PDB file of C-alpha atoms in Angstrom:
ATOM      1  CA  UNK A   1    -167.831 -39.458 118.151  1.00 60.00           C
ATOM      2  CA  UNK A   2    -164.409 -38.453 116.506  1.00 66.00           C
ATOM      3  CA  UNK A   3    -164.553 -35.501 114.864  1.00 70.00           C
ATOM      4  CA  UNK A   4    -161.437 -34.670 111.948  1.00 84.00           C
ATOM      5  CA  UNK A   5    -161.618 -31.070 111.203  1.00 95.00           C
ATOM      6  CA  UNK A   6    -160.171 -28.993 114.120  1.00 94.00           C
ATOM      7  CA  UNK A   7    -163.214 -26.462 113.608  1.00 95.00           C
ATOM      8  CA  UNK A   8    -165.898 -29.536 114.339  1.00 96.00           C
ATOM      9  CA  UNK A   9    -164.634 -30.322 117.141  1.00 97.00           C
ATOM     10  CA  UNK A  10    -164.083 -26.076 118.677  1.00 97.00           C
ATOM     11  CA  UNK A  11    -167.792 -26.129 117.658  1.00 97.00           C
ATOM     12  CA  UNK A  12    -169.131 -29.439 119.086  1.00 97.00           C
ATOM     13  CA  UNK A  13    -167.131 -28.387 122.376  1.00 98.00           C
ATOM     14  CA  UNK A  14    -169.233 -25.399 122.611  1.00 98.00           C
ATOM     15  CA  UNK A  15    -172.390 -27.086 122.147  1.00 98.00           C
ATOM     16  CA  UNK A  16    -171.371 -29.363 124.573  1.00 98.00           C
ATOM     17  CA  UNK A  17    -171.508 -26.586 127.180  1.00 98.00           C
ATOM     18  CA  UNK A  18    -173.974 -24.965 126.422  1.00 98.00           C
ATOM     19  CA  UNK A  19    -175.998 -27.963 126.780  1.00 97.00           C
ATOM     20  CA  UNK A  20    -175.018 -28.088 130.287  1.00 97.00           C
ATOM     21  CA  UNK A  21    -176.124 -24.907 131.045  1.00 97.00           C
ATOM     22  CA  UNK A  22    -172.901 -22.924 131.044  1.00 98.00           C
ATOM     23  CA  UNK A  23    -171.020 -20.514 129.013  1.00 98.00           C
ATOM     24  CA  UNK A  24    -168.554 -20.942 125.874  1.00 98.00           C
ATOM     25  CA  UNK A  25    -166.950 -19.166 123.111  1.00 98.00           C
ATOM     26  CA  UNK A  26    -164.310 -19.630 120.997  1.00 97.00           C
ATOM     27  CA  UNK A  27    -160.742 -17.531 121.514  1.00 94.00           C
ATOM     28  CA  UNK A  28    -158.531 -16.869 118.477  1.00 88.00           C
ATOM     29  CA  UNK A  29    -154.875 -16.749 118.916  1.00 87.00           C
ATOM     30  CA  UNK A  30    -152.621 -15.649 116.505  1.00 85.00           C
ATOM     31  CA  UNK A  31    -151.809 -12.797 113.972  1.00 86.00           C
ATOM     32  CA  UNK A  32    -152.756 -11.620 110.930  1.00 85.00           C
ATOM     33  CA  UNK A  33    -151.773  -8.470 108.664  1.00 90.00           C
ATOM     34  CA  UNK A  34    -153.820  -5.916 107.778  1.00 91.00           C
ATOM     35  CA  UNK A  35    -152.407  -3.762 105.350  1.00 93.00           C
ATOM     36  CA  UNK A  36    -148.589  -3.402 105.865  1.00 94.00           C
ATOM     37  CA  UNK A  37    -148.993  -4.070 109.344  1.00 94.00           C
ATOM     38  CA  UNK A  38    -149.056  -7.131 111.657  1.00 91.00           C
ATOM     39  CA  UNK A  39    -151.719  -7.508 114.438  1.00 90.00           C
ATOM     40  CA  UNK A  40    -151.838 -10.369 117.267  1.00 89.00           C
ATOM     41  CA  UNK A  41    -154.462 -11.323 119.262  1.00 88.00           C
ATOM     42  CA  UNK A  42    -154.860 -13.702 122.348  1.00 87.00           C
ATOM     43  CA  UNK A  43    -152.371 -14.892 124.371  1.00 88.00           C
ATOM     44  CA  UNK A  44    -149.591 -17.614 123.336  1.00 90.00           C
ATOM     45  CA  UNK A  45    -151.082 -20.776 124.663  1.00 94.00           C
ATOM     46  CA  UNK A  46    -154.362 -20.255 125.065  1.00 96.00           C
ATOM     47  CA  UNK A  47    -156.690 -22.524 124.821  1.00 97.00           C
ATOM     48  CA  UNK A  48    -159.729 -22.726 121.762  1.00 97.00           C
ATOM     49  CA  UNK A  49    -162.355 -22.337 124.325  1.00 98.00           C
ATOM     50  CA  UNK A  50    -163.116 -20.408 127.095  1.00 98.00           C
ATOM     51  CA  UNK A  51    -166.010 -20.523 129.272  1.00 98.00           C
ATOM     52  CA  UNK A  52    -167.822 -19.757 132.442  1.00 98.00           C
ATOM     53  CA  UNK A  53    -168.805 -23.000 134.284  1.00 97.00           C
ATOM     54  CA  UNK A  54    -170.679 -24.320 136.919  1.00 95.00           C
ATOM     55  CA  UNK A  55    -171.293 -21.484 140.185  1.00 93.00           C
ATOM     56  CA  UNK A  56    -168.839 -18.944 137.936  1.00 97.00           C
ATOM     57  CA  UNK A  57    -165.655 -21.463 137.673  1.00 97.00           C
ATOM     58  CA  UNK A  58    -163.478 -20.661 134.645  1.00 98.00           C
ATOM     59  CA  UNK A  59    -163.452 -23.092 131.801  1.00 98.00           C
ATOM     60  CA  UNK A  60    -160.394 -23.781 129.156  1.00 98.00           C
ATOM     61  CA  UNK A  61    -160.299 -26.203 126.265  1.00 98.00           C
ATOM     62  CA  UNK A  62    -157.751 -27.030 123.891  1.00 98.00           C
ATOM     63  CA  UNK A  63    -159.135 -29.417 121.093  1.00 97.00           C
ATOM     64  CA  UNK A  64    -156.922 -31.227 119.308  1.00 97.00           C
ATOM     65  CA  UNK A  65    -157.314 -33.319 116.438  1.00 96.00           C
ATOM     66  CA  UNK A  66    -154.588 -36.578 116.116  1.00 92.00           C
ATOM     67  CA  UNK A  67    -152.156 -37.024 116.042  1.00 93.00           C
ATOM     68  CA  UNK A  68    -151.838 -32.915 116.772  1.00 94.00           C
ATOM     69  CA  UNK A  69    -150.296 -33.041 120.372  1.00 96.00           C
ATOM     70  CA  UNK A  70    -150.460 -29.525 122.906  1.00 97.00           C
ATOM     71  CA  UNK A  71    -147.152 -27.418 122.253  1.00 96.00           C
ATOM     72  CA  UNK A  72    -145.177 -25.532 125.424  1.00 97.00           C
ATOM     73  CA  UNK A  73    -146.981 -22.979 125.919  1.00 96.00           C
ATOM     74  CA  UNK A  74    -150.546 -24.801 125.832  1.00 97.00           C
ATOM     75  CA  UNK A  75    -149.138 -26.849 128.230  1.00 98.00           C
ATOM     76  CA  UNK A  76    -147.596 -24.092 130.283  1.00 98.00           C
ATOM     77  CA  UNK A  77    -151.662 -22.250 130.015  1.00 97.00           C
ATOM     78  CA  UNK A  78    -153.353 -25.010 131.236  1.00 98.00           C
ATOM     79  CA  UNK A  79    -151.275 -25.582 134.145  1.00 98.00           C
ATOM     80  CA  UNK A  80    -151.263 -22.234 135.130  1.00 98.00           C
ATOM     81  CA  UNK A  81    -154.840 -22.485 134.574  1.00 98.00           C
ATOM     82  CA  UNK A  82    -155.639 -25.467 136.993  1.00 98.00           C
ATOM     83  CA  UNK A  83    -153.111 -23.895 139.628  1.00 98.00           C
ATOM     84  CA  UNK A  84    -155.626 -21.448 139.808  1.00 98.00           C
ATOM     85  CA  UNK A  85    -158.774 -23.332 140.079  1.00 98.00           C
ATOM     86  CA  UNK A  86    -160.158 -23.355 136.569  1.00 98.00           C
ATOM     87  CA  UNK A  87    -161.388 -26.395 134.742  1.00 98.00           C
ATOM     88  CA  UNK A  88    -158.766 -26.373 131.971  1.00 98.00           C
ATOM     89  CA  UNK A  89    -158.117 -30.137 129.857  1.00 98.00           C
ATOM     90  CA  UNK A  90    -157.022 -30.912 126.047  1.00 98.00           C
ATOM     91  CA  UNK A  91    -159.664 -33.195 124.542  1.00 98.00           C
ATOM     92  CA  UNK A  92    -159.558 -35.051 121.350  1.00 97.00           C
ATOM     93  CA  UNK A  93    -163.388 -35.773 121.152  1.00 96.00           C
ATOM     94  CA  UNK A  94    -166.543 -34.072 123.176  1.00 97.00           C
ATOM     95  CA  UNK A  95    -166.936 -38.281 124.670  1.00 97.00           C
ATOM     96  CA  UNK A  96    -163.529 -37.305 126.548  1.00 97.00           C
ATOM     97  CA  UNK A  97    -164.939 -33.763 127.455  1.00 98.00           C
ATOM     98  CA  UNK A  98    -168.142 -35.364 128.786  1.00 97.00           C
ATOM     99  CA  UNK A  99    -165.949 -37.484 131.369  1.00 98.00           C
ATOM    100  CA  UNK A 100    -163.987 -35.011 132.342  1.00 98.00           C
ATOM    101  CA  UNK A 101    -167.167 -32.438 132.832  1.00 98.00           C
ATOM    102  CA  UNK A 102    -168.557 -35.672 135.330  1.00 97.00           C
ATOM    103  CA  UNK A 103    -165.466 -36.498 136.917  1.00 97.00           C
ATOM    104  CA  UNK A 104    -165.131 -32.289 138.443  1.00 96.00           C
ATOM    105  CA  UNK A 105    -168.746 -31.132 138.204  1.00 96.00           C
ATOM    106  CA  UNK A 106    -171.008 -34.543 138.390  1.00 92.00           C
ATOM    107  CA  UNK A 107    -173.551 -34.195 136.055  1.00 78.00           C
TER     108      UNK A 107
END
């Protein structure tokens, strides 16, 4: 199922894991003033979703919507991010998440 709205899809991603038993939230990057003042939060890069997967493996997962593509430092996260042993991807739809999810935990 595509989904067009960059929040359906953070959302359905969640769901997703949380269906298969594991744990998801959603991670806000960015800035925003308060007053007079500017405050950040996240880290540049980092992906929409963050989880804990299968036996305590870390889970990233940049959604995208098309034809919105991953930018540098997205792509510099999530390589850092497999280097290490996490399950990190960009998906477009949860269908793509699903074969991923199958193809490095089975089920």
């Amino acid at each position: 199922m595509k989904l067009r709205k960059h929040s359906d899809l953070v959302a359905a991603v969640i769901l997703f894991i949380k269906y298969k038993g594991s744990t998801a939230w959603e991670e806000k990057v960015g800035e925003f003033k308060i007053g007079n003042r500017y405050v950040r939060c996240g880290f540049p890069g980092s992906s929409d979703v963050h989880g804990i997967g299968p036996e305590g493996r870390a889970l990233f997962i940049e959604c995208k919507v098309a034809p919105a593509k991953l930018n540098a430092n997205q792509q510099a996260f999530l390589a850092d991010a497999v280097a290490r042993g996490a399950f990190a991807v960009c998906v477009y739809s949860v269908d793509q998440l699903e074969k991923h999810w199958q193809v490095e935990f089975g089920a």
